[in-house]
């Protein structure tokens, strides 16, 4: 089974989310599972690897320093360097990527995905340089914060076009909170399955279900939402 687990932008470049690396440990060892951190790649592309490395070293120096004022000054310098930067019509800031003001409106998100935007080209480039396998069985995208919603659907749209036979699974904090809204929205064409709650015990079964249509009988698994059907485990 070839599976890619994707961390979408944009979250704090200096505080990567650890959910997907942890979930990877729960998938079979004989699966080919890869973590793709598009968030880190986007910041590296826009600000440069050397700049981010220098900021990282400054940040570590601040942590090691017992001088509170020095630590505060270094952190302020980091924020200054990570000030807003335009990416087409979008703005990449220190901790977020502003694409749509009304990101919560599924119709507006869908309308955006139908257009031609510089950001979509950038995401395509980042994915093109990352995913090497010609055949990918499934992609998992973790949406942990609100700022990741629109970027996640951009990534999903690109994956749908490049890997039309591959399945796409969404999970994460935002999905757990808004699963019912997503299931009833116009955006359902961009995912095959939603996982509600913790994914450690159900991610493998969820992927096997959408890829191979294997039955889910074990009662230890979480609630899984599938388009046009509810499976309560």
Coordinates of N, CA, C and O in Angstrom, one line a residue, residues 55-156:
X55 N 17.1 31.9 11.4 CA 16.1 32.2 12.4 C 15.9 31.1 13.5 O 15.7 31.3 14.6
X56 N 16.1 29.8 13.0 CA 16.0 28.7 13.9 C 17.2 28.8 14.9 O 17.0 28.5 16.1
X57 N 18.4 29.1 14.4 CA 19.5 29.2 15.4 C 19.3 30.3 16.4 O 19.6 30.2 17.6
X58 N 18.7 31.4 15.9 CA 18.4 32.5 16.9 C 17.4 32.1 17.9 O 17.5 32.4 19.1
X59 N 16.4 31.3 17.4 CA 15.4 30.9 18.3 C 15.9 29.9 19.4 O 15.6 30.0 20.6
X60 N 16.8 29.0 18.9 CA 17.5 28.1 19.9 C 18.3 28.8 20.9 O 18.4 28.5 22.1
X61 N 19.0 29.9 20.4 CA 19.8 30.7 21.3 C 18.9 31.4 22.3 O 19.3 31.5 23.5
X62 N 17.7 31.8 21.9 CA 16.8 32.4 22.9 C 16.4 31.4 23.9 O 16.2 31.8 25.1
X63 N 16.1 30.2 23.5 CA 15.7 29.2 24.5 C 16.8 28.8 25.5 O 16.5 28.6 26.6
X64 N 18.0 28.9 25.0 CA 19.2 28.5 25.9 C 19.6 29.7 26.8 O 20.3 29.5 27.7
X65 N 19.2 30.9 26.4 CA 19.6 32.1 27.2 C 18.8 32.2 28.4 O 17.6 32.0 28.5
X66 N 19.4 32.6 29.5 CA 18.7 32.9 30.7 C 18.4 34.4 30.9 O 18.0 34.9 31.9
X67 N 18.7 35.2 29.8 CA 18.5 36.6 29.7 C 17.1 36.8 29.1 O 16.9 36.7 27.9
X68 N 16.1 37.1 29.9 CA 14.7 37.2 29.4 C 14.6 38.3 28.3 O 13.9 38.1 27.3
X69 N 15.2 39.4 28.6 CA 15.1 40.5 27.6 C 15.7 40.1 26.2 O 15.2 40.4 25.2
X70 N 16.8 39.4 26.3 CA 17.5 39.0 25.1 C 16.6 38.0 24.3 O 16.4 38.1 23.1
X71 N 16.0 37.1 25.1 CA 15.1 36.1 24.4 C 13.9 36.8 23.8 O 13.5 36.5 22.6
X72 N 13.3 37.8 24.4 CA 12.2 38.6 23.9 C 12.6 39.3 22.6 O 11.9 39.3 21.6
X73 N 13.8 39.9 22.6 CA 14.3 40.7 21.5 C 14.5 39.8 20.3 O 14.2 40.1 19.1
X74 N 15.1 38.6 20.5 CA 15.3 37.7 19.4 C 14.0 37.2 18.8 O 13.8 37.1 17.6
X75 N 13.0 36.9 19.6 CA 11.7 36.5 19.2 C 11.0 37.6 18.3 O 10.4 37.4 17.3
X76 N 11.2 38.9 18.8 CA 10.7 40.0 18.0 C 11.3 40.1 16.7 O 10.7 40.5 15.7
X77 N 12.7 39.9 16.6 CA 13.4 39.9 15.3 C 12.9 38.8 14.4 O 12.7 39.0 13.2
X78 N 12.6 37.7 15.0 CA 12.0 36.6 14.1 C 10.7 37.0 13.5 O 10.4 36.8 12.3
X79 N 9.8 37.6 14.4 CA 8.5 38.0 13.9 C 8.7 39.1 12.8 O 7.9 39.1 11.8
X80 N 9.7 40.0 12.9 CA 9.9 41.0 11.9 C 10.3 40.4 10.6 O 9.9 40.8 9.5
X81 N 11.2 39.4 10.7 CA 11.6 38.7 9.4 C 10.5 37.9 8.8 O 10.6 37.7 7.6
X82 N 9.6 37.5 9.6 CA 8.5 36.7 9.0 C 7.3 37.5 8.7 O 6.1 37.0 8.7
X83 N 7.4 38.8 8.5 CA 6.3 39.7 8.3 C 5.7 39.3 6.9 O 6.2 38.6 6.1
X84 N 4.5 39.9 6.7 CA 3.6 39.4 5.6 C 4.3 39.5 4.2 O 5.1 40.4 3.9
X85 N 4.1 38.5 3.4 CA 4.7 38.4 2.1 C 3.7 37.9 1.1 O 2.9 36.9 1.4
X86 N 3.6 38.6 0.0 CA 2.5 38.3 -1.0 C 2.9 37.1 -1.8 O 4.0 36.8 -2.2
X87 N 1.9 36.2 -2.0 CA 2.0 35.1 -3.0 C 0.8 35.2 -3.9 O -0.3 34.7 -3.6
X88 N 1.0 35.9 -5.0 CA -0.2 36.2 -5.8 C -1.1 37.1 -5.1 O -0.8 38.1 -4.6
X89 N -2.4 36.6 -5.0 CA -3.4 37.4 -4.3 C -3.5 37.0 -2.8 O -4.3 37.5 -2.1
X90 N -2.7 36.0 -2.4 CA -2.7 35.6 -1.0 C -1.5 36.2 -0.3 O -0.6 36.7 -0.9
X91 N -1.6 36.1 1.0 CA -0.5 36.7 1.9 C 0.0 35.6 2.9 O -0.8 35.1 3.6
X92 N 1.3 35.4 2.8 CA 1.9 34.4 3.8 C 2.5 35.2 4.9 O 3.3 36.1 4.7
X93 N 2.0 35.0 6.1 CA 2.4 35.7 7.3 C 3.2 34.7 8.2 O 3.4 33.5 7.8
X94 N 3.6 35.1 9.3 CA 4.4 34.3 10.2 C 3.7 33.0 10.6 O 4.4 32.0 10.8
X95 N 2.4 33.1 10.8 CA 1.7 31.9 11.3 C 0.5 31.5 10.5 O -0.3 30.7 10.9
X96 N 0.3 32.2 9.3 CA -0.9 31.8 8.6 C -0.8 32.2 7.1 O 0.1 32.9 6.7
X97 N -1.7 31.7 6.3 CA -1.8 32.0 4.9 C -3.2 32.5 4.6 O -4.1 31.7 4.6
X98 N -3.3 33.8 4.3 CA -4.6 34.4 4.1 C -4.9 34.2 2.6 O -4.3 34.8 1.7
X99 N -5.9 33.5 2.3 CA -6.4 33.2 0.9 C -7.8 33.8 0.7 O -8.0 34.6 -0.2
X100 N -8.7 33.4 1.6 CA -10.1 33.9 1.5 C -10.5 34.4 2.9 O -10.2 33.8 3.9
X101 N -11.1 35.6 2.9 CA -11.7 36.1 4.1 C -12.8 35.2 4.6 O -13.0 35.0 5.8
X102 N -13.6 34.7 3.7 CA -14.8 33.9 4.0 C -14.5 32.4 3.7 O -15.2 31.7 3.0
X103 N -13.4 31.9 4.3 CA -12.9 30.5 4.2 C -14.0 29.5 4.7 O -14.0 28.4 4.3
X104 N -14.9 30.0 5.6 CA -15.9 29.1 6.2 C -17.1 28.9 5.2 O -18.0 28.1 5.5
X105 N -17.1 29.6 4.1 CA -18.2 29.4 3.1 C -17.8 28.4 2.1 O -16.9 28.7 1.2
X106 N -18.4 27.2 2.1 CA -18.0 26.2 1.2 C -18.2 26.6 -0.3 O -17.4 26.2 -1.2
X107 N -19.2 27.3 -0.6 CA -19.4 27.8 -2.0 C -18.3 28.7 -2.4 O -17.9 28.6 -3.6
X108 N -17.8 29.6 -1.6 CA -16.7 30.5 -1.9 C -15.4 29.7 -2.1 O -14.6 30.0 -3.0
X109 N -15.2 28.7 -1.2 CA -14.0 27.9 -1.4 C -14.1 27.1 -2.7 O -13.1 27.1 -3.5
X110 N -15.2 26.6 -3.0 CA -15.4 25.8 -4.3 C -15.2 26.8 -5.5 O -14.5 26.4 -6.5
X111 N -15.7 28.0 -5.4 CA -15.5 29.0 -6.5 C -14.1 29.3 -6.7 O -13.6 29.4 -7.8
X112 N -13.3 29.4 -5.6 CA -11.9 29.7 -5.7 C -11.2 28.6 -6.4 O -10.3 28.8 -7.2
X113 N -11.5 27.4 -6.1 CA -10.8 26.2 -6.6 C -11.1 26.1 -8.2 O -10.2 25.5 -8.9
X114 N -12.1 26.7 -8.6 CA -12.4 26.6 -10.1 C -11.6 27.6 -10.9 O -11.6 27.6 -12.1
X115 N -11.0 28.6 -10.2 CA -10.3 29.7 -10.9 C -8.8 29.3 -11.1 O -8.3 28.2 -10.7
X116 N -8.1 30.2 -11.7 CA -6.6 30.0 -11.9 C -5.9 31.0 -11.0 O -6.0 32.2 -11.1
X117 N -5.1 30.5 -10.0 CA -4.5 31.3 -9.0 C -3.0 30.9 -8.9 O -2.7 29.7 -9.1
X118 N -2.2 31.9 -8.7 CA -0.7 31.6 -8.6 C -0.4 30.6 -7.4 O 0.5 29.8 -7.6
X119 N -1.2 30.7 -6.4 CA -1.0 29.8 -5.3 C -1.2 28.3 -5.6 O -0.5 27.4 -5.2
X120 N -2.2 28.1 -6.5 CA -2.4 26.7 -7.0 C -1.2 26.2 -7.7 O -0.8 25.0 -7.6
X121 N -0.6 27.0 -8.5 CA 0.6 26.7 -9.3 C 1.7 26.3 -8.4 O 2.5 25.4 -8.6
X122 N 1.9 27.1 -7.3 CA 3.0 26.9 -6.3 C 2.7 25.5 -5.6 O 3.7 24.7 -5.5
X123 N 1.5 25.3 -5.2 CA 1.2 24.0 -4.5 C 1.5 22.8 -5.5 O 2.0 21.8 -5.1
X124 N 1.1 23.0 -6.7 CA 1.4 21.9 -7.7 C 2.9 21.7 -7.8 O 3.3 20.5 -7.9
X125 N 3.7 22.7 -7.8 CA 5.1 22.6 -7.9 C 5.7 21.9 -6.7 O 6.5 21.0 -6.9
X126 N 5.2 22.2 -5.5 CA 5.7 21.6 -4.3 C 5.3 20.1 -4.3 O 6.1 19.3 -3.9
X127 N 4.1 19.8 -4.7 CA 3.7 18.4 -4.7 C 4.5 17.6 -5.8 O 4.8 16.4 -5.6
X128 N 4.7 18.2 -7.0 CA 5.4 17.6 -8.1 C 6.8 17.2 -7.7 O 7.3 16.1 -8.0
X129 N 7.5 18.0 -6.9 CA 8.8 17.7 -6.5 C 8.9 16.7 -5.3 O 10.0 16.4 -4.8
X130 N 7.8 16.4 -4.7 CA 7.7 15.6 -3.5 C 7.2 14.2 -3.7 O 7.8 13.2 -3.2
X131 N 6.2 14.0 -4.5 CA 5.5 12.7 -4.7 C 6.2 12.0 -5.9 O 6.0 12.5 -7.0
X132 N 6.9 10.9 -5.6 CA 7.7 10.3 -6.7 C 7.0 9.0 -7.2 O 7.2 8.7 -8.4
X133 N 6.1 8.4 -6.4 CA 5.5 7.2 -6.9 C 4.5 7.4 -8.0 O 3.7 8.4 -7.9
X134 N 4.5 6.6 -9.0 CA 3.5 6.8 -10.1 C 2.2 6.3 -9.7 O 1.2 6.8 -10.2
X135 N 2.1 5.4 -8.8 CA 0.9 4.8 -8.3 C 0.7 5.1 -6.8 O 1.5 4.6 -6.0
X136 N -0.2 5.9 -6.4 CA -0.4 6.2 -5.0 C -1.8 5.7 -4.6 O -2.8 6.1 -5.2
X137 N -1.9 4.8 -3.6 CA -3.2 4.3 -3.2 C -4.1 5.3 -2.5 O -5.3 5.4 -2.7
X138 N -3.4 6.0 -1.6 CA -4.2 6.9 -0.8 C -3.4 8.1 -0.2 O -2.2 7.9 -0.1
X139 N -4.1 9.2 0.0 CA -3.5 10.4 0.6 C -4.2 10.7 1.9 O -5.5 10.6 1.9
X140 N -3.5 11.0 2.9 CA -4.2 11.5 4.2 C -3.8 12.9 4.4 O -2.6 13.3 4.3
X141 N -4.8 13.8 4.6 CA -4.5 15.2 4.9 C -5.1 15.6 6.2 O -6.2 15.4 6.5
X142 N -4.2 16.1 7.1 CA -4.6 16.5 8.5 C -4.9 18.0 8.5 O -4.0 18.8 8.3
X143 N -6.1 18.3 8.9 CA -6.5 19.7 9.0 C -6.7 20.0 10.5 O -7.7 19.6 11.1
X144 N -5.7 20.7 11.1 CA -5.7 20.9 12.5 C -6.2 22.3 12.9 O -6.8 22.4 14.0
X145 N -6.0 23.3 12.1 CA -6.4 24.6 12.4 C -7.1 25.2 11.2 O -7.0 24.7 10.1
X146 N -7.9 26.3 11.5 CA -8.8 26.8 10.4 C -8.0 27.3 9.2 O -8.5 27.2 8.1
X147 N -6.8 27.8 9.4 CA -6.0 28.4 8.3 C -5.6 27.3 7.3 O -5.2 27.6 6.2
X148 N -5.8 26.0 7.7 CA -5.4 25.0 6.8 C -6.5 24.5 5.9 O -6.3 23.6 5.0
X149 N -7.7 25.0 6.1 CA -8.9 24.5 5.4 C -8.8 24.7 3.9 O -8.8 23.7 3.1
X150 N -8.6 25.9 3.5 CA -8.5 26.2 2.0 C -7.3 25.6 1.4 O -7.4 25.0 0.3
X151 N -6.1 25.7 2.0 CA -4.9 25.1 1.4 C -5.1 23.5 1.2 O -4.7 23.0 0.3
X152 N -5.8 22.9 2.2 CA -6.0 21.5 2.1 C -6.9 21.1 0.9 O -6.6 20.1 0.2
X153 N -7.9 21.9 0.6 CA -8.8 21.6 -0.5 C -8.0 21.9 -1.8 O -8.3 21.3 -2.9
X154 N -7.1 22.9 -1.8 CA -6.3 23.2 -3.0 C -5.4 21.9 -3.3 O -5.3 21.5 -4.4
X155 N -4.8 21.4 -2.2 CA -3.9 20.2 -2.4 C -4.8 19.0 -2.9 O -4.4 18.3 -3.8
X156 N -5.9 18.9 -2.3 CA -6.8 17.8 -2.7 C -7.2 17.9 -4.1 O -7.3 16.9 -4.9

